PDB file of N, CA, C and O in Angstrom:
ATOM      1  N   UNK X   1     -11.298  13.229  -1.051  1.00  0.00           N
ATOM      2  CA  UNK X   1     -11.391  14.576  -1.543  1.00  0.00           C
ATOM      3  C   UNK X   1     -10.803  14.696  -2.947  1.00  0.00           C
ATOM      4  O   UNK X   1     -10.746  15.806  -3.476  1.00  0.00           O
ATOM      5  N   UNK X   2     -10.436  13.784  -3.468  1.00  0.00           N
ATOM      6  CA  UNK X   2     -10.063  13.229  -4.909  1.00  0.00           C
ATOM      7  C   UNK X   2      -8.565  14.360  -5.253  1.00  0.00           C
ATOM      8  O   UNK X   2      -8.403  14.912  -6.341  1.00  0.00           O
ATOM      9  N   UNK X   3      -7.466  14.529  -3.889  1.00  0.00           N
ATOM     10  CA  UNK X   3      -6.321  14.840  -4.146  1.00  0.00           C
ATOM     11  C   UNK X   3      -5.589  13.752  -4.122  1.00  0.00           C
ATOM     12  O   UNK X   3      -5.346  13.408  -2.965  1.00  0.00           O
ATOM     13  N   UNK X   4      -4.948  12.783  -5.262  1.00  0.00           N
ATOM     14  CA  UNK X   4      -4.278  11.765  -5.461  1.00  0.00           C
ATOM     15  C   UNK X   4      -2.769  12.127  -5.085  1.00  0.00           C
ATOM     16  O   UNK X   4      -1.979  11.833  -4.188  1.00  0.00           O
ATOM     17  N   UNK X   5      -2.779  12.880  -6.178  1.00  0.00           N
ATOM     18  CA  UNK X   5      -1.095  13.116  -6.461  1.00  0.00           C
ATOM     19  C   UNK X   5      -1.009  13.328  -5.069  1.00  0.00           C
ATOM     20  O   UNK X   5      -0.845  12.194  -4.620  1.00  0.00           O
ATOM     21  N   UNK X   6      -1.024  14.161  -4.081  1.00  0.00           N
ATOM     22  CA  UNK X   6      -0.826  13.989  -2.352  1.00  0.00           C
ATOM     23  C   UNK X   6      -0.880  12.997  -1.775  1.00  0.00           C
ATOM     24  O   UNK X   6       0.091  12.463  -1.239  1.00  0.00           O
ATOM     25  N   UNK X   7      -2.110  12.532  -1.778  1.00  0.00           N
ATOM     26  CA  UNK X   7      -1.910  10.630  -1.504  1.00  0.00           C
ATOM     27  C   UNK X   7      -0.590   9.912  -2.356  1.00  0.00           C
ATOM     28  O   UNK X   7       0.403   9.542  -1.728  1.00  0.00           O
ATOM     29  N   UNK X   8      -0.678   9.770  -3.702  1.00  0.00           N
ATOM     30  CA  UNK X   8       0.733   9.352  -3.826  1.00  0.00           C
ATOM     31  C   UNK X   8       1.672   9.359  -3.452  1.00  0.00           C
ATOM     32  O   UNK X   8       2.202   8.251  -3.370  1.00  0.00           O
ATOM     33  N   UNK X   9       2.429  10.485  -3.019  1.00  0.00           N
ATOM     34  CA  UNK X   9       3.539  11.445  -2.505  1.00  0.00           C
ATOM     35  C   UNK X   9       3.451  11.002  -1.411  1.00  0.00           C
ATOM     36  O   UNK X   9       4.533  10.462  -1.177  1.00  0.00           O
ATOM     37  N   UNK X  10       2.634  10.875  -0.368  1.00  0.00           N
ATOM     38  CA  UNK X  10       2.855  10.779   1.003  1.00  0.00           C
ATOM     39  C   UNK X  10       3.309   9.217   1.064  1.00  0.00           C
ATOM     40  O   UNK X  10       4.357   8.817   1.572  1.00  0.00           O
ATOM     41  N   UNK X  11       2.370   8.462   0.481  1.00  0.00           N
ATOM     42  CA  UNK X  11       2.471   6.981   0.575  1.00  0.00           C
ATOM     43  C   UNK X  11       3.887   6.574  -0.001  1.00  0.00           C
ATOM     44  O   UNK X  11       4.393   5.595   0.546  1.00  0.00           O
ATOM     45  N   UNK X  12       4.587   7.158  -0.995  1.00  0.00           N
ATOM     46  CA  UNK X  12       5.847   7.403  -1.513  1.00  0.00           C
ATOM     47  C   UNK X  12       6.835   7.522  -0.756  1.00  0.00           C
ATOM     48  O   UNK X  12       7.711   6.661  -0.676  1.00  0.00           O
ATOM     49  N   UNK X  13       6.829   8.834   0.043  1.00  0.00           N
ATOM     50  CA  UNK X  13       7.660   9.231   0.933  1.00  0.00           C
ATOM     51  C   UNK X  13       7.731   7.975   1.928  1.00  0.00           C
ATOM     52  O   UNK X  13       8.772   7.320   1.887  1.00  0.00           O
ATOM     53  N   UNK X  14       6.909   7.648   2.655  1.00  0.00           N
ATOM     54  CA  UNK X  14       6.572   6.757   3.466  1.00  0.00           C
ATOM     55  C   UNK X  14       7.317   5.491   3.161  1.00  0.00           C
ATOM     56  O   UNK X  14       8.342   5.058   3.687  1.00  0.00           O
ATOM     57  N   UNK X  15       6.535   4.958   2.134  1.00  0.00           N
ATOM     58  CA  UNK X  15       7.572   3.640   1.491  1.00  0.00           C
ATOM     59  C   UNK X  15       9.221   3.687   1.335  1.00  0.00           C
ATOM     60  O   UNK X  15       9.918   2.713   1.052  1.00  0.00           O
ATOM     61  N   UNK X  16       9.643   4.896   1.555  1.00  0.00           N
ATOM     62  CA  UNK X  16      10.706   5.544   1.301  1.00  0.00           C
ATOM     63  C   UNK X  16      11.688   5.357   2.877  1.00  0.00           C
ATOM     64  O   UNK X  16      12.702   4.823   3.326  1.00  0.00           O
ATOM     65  N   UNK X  17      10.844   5.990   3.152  1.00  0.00           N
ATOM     66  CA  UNK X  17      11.148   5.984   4.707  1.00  0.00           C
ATOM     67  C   UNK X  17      11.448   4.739   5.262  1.00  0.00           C
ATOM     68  O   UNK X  17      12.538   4.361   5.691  1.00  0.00           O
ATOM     69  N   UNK X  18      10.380   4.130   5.217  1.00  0.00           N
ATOM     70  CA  UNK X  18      10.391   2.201   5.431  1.00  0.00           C
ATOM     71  C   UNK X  18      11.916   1.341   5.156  1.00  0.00           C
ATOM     72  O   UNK X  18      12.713   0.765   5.896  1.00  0.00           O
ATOM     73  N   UNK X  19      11.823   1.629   3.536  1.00  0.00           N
ATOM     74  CA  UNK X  19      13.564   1.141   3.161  1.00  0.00           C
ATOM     75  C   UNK X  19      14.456   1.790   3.712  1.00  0.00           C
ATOM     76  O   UNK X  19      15.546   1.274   3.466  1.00  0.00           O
ATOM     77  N   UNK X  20      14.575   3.111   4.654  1.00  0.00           N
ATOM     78  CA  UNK X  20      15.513   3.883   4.929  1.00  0.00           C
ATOM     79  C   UNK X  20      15.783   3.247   6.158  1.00  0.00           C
ATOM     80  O   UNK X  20      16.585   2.315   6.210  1.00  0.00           O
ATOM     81  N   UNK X  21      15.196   3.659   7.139  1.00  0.00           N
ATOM     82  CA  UNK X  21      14.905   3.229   8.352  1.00  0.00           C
ATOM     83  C   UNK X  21      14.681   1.623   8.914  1.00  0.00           C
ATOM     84  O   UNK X  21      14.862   1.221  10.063  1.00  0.00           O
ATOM     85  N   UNK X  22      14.233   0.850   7.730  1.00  0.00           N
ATOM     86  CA  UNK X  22      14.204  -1.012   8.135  1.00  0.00           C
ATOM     87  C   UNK X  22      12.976  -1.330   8.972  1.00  0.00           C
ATOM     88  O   UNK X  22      12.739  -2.469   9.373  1.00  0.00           O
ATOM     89  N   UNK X  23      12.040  -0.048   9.273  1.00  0.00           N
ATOM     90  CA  UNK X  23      11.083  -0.391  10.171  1.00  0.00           C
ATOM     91  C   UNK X  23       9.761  -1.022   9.257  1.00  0.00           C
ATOM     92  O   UNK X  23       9.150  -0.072   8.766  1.00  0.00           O
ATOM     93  N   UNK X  24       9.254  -2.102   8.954  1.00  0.00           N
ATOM     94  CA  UNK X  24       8.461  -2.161   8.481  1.00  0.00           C
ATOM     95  C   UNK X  24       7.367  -2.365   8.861  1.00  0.00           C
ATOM     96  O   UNK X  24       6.530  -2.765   8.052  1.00  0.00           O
ATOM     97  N   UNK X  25       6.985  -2.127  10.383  1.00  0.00           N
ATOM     98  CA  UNK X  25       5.989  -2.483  11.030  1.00  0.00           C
ATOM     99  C   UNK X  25       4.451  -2.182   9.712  1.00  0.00           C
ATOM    100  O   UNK X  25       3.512  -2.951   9.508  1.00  0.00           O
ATOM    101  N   UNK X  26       4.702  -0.898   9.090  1.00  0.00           N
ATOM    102  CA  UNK X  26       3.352  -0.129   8.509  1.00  0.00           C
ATOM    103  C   UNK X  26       3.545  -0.680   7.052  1.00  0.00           C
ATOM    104  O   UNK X  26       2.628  -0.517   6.248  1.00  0.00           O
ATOM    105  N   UNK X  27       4.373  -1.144   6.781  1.00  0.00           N
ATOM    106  CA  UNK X  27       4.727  -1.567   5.327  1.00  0.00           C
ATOM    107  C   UNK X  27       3.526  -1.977   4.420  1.00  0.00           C
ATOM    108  O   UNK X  27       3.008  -1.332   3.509  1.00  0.00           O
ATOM    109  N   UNK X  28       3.176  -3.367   4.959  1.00  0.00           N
ATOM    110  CA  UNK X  28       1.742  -3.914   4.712  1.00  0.00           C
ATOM    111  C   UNK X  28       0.385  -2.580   4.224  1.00  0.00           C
ATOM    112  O   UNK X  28      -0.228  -2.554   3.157  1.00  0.00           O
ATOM    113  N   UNK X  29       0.231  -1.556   5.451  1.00  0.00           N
ATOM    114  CA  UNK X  29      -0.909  -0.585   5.535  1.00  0.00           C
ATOM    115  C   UNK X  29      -0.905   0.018   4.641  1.00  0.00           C
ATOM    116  O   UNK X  29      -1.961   0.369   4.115  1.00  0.00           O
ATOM    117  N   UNK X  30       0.916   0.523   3.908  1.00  0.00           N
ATOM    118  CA  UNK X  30       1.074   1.869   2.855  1.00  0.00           C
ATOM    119  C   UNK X  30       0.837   1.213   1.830  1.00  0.00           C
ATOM    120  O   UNK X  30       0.450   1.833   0.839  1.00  0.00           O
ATOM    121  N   UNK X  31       1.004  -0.280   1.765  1.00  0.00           N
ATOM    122  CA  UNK X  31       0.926  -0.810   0.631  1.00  0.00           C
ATOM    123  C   UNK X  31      -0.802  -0.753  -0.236  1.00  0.00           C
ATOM    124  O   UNK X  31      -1.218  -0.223  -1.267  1.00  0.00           O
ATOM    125  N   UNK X  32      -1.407  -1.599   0.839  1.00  0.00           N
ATOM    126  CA  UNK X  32      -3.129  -1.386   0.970  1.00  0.00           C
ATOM    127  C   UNK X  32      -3.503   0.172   1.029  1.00  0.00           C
ATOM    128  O   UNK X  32      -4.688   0.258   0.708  1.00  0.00           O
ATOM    129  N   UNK X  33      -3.096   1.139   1.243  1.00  0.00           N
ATOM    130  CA  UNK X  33      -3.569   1.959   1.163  1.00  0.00           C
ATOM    131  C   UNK X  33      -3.024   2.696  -0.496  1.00  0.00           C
ATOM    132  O   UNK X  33      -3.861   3.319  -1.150  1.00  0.00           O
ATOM    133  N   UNK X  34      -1.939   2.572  -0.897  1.00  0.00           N
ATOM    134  CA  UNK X  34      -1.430   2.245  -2.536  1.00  0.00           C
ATOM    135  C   UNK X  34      -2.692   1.846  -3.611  1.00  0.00           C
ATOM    136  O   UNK X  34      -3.025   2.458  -4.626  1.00  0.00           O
ATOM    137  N   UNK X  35      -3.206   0.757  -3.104  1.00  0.00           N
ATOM    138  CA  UNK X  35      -4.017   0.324  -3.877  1.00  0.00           C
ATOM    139  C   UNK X  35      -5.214   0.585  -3.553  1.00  0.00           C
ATOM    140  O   UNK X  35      -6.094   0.176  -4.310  1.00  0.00           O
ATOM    141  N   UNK X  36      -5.494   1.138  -2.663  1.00  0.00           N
ATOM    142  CA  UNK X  36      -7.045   2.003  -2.798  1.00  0.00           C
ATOM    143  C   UNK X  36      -7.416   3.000  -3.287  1.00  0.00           C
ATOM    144  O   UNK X  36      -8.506   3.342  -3.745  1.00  0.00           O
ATOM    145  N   UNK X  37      -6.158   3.646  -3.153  1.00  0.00           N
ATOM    146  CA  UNK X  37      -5.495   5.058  -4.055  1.00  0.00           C
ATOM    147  C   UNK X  37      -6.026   4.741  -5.533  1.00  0.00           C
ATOM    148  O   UNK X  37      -6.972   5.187  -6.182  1.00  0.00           O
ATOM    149  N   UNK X  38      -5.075   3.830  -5.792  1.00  0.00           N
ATOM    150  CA  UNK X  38      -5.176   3.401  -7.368  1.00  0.00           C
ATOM    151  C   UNK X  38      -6.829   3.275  -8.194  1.00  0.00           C
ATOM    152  O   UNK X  38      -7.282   3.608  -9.289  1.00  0.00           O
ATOM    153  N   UNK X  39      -7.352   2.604  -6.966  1.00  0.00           N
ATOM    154  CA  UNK X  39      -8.991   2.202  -7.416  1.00  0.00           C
ATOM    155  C   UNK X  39      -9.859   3.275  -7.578  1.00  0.00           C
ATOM    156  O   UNK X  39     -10.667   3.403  -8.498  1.00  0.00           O
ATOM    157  N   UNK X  40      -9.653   4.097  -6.591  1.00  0.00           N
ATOM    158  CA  UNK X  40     -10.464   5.205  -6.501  1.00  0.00           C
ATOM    159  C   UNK X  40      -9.970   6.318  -7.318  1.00  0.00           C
ATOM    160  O   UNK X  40     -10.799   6.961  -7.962  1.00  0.00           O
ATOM    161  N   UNK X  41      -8.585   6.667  -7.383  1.00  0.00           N
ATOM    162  CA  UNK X  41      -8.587   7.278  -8.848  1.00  0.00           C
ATOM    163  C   UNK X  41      -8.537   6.698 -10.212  1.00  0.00           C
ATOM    164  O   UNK X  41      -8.226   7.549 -11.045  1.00  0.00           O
ATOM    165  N   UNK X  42      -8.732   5.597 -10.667  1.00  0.00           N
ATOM    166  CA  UNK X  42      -8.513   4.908 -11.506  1.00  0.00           C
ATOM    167  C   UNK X  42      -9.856   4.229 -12.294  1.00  0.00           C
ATOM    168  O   UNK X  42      -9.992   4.130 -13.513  1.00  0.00           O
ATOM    169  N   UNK X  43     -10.725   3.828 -11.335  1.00  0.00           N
ATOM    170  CA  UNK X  43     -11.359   2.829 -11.094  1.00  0.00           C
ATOM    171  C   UNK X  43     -11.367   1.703 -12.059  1.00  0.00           C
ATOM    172  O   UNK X  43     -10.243   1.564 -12.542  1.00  0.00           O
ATOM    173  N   UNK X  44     -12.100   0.979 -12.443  1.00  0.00           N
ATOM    174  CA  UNK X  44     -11.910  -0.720 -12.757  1.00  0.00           C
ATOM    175  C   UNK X  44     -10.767  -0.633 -13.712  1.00  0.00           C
ATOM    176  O   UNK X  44     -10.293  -1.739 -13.969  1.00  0.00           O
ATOM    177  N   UNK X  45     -10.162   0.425 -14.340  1.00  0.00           N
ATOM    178  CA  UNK X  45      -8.760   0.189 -15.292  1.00  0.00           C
ATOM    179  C   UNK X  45      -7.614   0.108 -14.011  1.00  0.00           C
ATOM    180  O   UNK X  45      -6.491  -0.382 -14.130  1.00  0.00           O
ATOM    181  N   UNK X  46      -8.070   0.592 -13.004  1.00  0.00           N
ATOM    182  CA  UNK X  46      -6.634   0.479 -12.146  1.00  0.00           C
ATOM    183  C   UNK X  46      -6.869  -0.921 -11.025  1.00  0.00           C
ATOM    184  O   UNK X  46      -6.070  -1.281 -10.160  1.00  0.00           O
ATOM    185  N   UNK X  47      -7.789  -1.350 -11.249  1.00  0.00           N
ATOM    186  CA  UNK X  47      -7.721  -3.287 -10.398  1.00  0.00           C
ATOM    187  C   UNK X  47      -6.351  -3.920 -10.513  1.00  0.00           C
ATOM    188  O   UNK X  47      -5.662  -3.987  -9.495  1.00  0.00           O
ATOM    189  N   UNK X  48      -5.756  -4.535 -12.020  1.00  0.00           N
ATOM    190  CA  UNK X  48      -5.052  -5.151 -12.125  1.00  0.00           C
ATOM    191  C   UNK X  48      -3.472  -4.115 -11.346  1.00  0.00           C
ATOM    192  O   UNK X  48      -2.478  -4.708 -10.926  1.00  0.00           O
ATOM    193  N   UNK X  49      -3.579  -2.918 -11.327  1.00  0.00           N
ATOM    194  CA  UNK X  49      -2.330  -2.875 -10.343  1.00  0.00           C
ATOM    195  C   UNK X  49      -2.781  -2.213  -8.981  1.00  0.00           C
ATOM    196  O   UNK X  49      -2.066  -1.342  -8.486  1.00  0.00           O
ATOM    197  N   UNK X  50      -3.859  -2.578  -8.414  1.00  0.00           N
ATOM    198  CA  UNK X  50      -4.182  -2.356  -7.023  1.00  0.00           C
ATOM    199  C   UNK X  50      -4.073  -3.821  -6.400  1.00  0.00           C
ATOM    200  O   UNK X  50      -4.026  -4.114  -5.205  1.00  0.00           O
ATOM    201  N   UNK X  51      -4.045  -4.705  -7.555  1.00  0.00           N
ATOM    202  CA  UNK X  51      -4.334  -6.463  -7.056  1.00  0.00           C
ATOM    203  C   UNK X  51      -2.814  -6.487  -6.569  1.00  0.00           C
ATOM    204  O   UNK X  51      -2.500  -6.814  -5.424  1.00  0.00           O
ATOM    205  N   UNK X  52      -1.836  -6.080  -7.627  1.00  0.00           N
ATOM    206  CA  UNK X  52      -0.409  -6.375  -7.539  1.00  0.00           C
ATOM    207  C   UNK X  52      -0.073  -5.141  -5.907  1.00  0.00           C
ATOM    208  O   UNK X  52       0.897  -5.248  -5.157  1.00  0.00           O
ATOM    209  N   UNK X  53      -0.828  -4.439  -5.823  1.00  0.00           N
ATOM    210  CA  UNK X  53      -0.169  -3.834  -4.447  1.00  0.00           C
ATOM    211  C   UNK X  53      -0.418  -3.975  -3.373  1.00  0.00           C
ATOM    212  O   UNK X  53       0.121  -3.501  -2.373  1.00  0.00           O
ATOM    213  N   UNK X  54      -1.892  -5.140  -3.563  1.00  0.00           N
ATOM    214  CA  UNK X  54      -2.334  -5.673  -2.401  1.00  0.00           C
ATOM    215  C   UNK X  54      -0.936  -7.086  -2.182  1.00  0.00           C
ATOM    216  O   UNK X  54      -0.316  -7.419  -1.171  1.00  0.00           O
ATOM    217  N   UNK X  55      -0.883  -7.527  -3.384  1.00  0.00           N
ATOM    218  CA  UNK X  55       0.234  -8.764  -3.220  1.00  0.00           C
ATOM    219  C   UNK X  55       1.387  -8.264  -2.553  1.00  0.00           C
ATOM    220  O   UNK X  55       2.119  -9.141  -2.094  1.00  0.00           O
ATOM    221  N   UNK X  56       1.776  -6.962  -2.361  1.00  0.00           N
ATOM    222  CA  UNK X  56       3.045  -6.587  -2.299  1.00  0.00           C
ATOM    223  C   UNK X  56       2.410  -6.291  -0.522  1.00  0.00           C
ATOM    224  O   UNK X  56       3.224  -6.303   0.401  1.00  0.00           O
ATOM    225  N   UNK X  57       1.117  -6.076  -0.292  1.00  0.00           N
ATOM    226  CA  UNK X  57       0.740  -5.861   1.142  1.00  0.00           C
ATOM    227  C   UNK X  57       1.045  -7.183   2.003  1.00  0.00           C
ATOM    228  O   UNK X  57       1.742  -7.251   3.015  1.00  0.00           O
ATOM    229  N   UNK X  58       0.242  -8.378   1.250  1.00  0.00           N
ATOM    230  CA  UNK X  58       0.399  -9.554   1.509  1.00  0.00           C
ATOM    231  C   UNK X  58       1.583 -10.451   2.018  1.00  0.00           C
ATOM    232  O   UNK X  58       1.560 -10.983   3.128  1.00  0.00           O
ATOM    233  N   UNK X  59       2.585 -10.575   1.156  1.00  0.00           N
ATOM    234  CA  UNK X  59       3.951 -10.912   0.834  1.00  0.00           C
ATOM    235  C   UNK X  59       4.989 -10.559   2.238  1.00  0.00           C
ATOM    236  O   UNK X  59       5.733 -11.265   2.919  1.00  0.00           O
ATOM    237  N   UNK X  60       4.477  -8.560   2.282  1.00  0.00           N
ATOM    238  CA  UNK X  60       5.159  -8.051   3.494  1.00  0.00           C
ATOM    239  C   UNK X  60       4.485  -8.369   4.786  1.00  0.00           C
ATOM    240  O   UNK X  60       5.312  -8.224   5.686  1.00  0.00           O
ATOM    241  N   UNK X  61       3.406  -8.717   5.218  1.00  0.00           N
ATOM    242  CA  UNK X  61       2.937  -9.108   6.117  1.00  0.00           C
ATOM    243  C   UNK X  61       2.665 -10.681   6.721  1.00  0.00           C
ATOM    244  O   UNK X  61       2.064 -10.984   7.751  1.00  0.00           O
ATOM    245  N   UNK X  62       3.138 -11.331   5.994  1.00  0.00           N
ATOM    246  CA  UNK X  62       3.783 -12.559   5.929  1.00  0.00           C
ATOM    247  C   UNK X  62       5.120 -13.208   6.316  1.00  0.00           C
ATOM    248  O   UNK X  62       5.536 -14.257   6.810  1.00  0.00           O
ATOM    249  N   UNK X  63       5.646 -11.867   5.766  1.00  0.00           N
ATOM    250  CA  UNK X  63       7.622 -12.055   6.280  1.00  0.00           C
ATOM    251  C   UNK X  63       7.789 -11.389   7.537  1.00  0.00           C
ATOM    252  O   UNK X  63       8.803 -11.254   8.222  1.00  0.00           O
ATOM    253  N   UNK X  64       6.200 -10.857   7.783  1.00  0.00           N
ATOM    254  CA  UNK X  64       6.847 -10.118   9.822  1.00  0.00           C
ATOM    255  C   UNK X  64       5.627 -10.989  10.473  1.00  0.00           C
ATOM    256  O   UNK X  64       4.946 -10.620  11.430  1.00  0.00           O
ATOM    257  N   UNK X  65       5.502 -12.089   9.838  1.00  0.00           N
ATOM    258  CA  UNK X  65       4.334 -13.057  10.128  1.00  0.00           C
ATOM    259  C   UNK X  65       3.140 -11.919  11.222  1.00  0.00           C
ATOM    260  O   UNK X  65       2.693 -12.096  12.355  1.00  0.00           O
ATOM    261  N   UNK X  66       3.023 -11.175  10.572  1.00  0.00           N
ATOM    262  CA  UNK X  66       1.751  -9.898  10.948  1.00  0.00           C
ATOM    263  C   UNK X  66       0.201 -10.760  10.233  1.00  0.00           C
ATOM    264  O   UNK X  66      -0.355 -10.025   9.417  1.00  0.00           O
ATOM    265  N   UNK X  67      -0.305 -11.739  10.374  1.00  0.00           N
ATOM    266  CA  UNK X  67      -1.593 -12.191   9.767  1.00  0.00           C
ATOM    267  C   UNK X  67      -2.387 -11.096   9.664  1.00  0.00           C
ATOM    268  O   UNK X  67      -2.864 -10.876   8.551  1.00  0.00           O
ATOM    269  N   UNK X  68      -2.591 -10.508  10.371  1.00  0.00           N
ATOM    270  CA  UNK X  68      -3.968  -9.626  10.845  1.00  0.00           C
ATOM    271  C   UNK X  68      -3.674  -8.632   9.005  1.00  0.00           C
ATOM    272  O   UNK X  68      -4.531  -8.671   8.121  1.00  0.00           O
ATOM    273  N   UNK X  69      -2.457  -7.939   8.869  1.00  0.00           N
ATOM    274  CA  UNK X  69      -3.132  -7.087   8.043  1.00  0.00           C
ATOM    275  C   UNK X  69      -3.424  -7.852   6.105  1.00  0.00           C
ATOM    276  O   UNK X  69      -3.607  -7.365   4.989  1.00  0.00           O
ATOM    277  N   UNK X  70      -3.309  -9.243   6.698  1.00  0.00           N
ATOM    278  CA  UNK X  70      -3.689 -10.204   5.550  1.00  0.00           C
ATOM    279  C   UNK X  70      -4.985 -10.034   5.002  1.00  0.00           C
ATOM    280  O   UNK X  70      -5.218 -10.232   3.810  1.00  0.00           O
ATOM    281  N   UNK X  71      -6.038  -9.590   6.024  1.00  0.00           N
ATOM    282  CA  UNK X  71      -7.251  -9.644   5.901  1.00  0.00           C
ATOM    283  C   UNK X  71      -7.485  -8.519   5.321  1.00  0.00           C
ATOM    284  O   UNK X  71      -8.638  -8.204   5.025  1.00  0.00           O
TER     285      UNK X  71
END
C-alpha cells in the first residue's frame, strides 16, 4: 500500500524488541522483510542495502542454525 515509513517503524520497533528481550526466534524474518521494504520503496538504487539486510538475515539464521529461513 506504499506506507513505508510504518513498515519501517514496525520492523524497527521489532528489531528493538529482539535485542531487548534475547528472543531471536523472528530475527532472520524482520531482517528479510527490511529488505523488501527497501526494494520496493527504493527500487534498483536500494539492492545494494537490501543485499546487506538479507546478509544480516543470513548470518542470524545461521547462529540459531534455523536453515530454513536461509532460503
Amino acid at each position: 500500500a506504499g506506507r513505508f515509513d510504518e513498515c519501517e517503524a514496525t520492523i524497527t520497533a521489532a528489531l528493538a524488541l529482539v535485542e531487548t528481550n534475547g528472543d531471536r526466534m523472528v530475527e532472520p524474518g524482520l531482517w528479510r522483510l527490511r529488505a523488501e521494504v527497501c526494494v520496493r520503496r527504493m527500487g534498483e538504487a536500494g539492492r545494494p542495502s537490501a543485499r546487506a539486510y538479507l546478509q544480516k538475515a543470513i548470518a542470524s539464521a545461521r547462529a540459531q542454525s534455523a536453515s530454513w529461513w536461509e532460503t
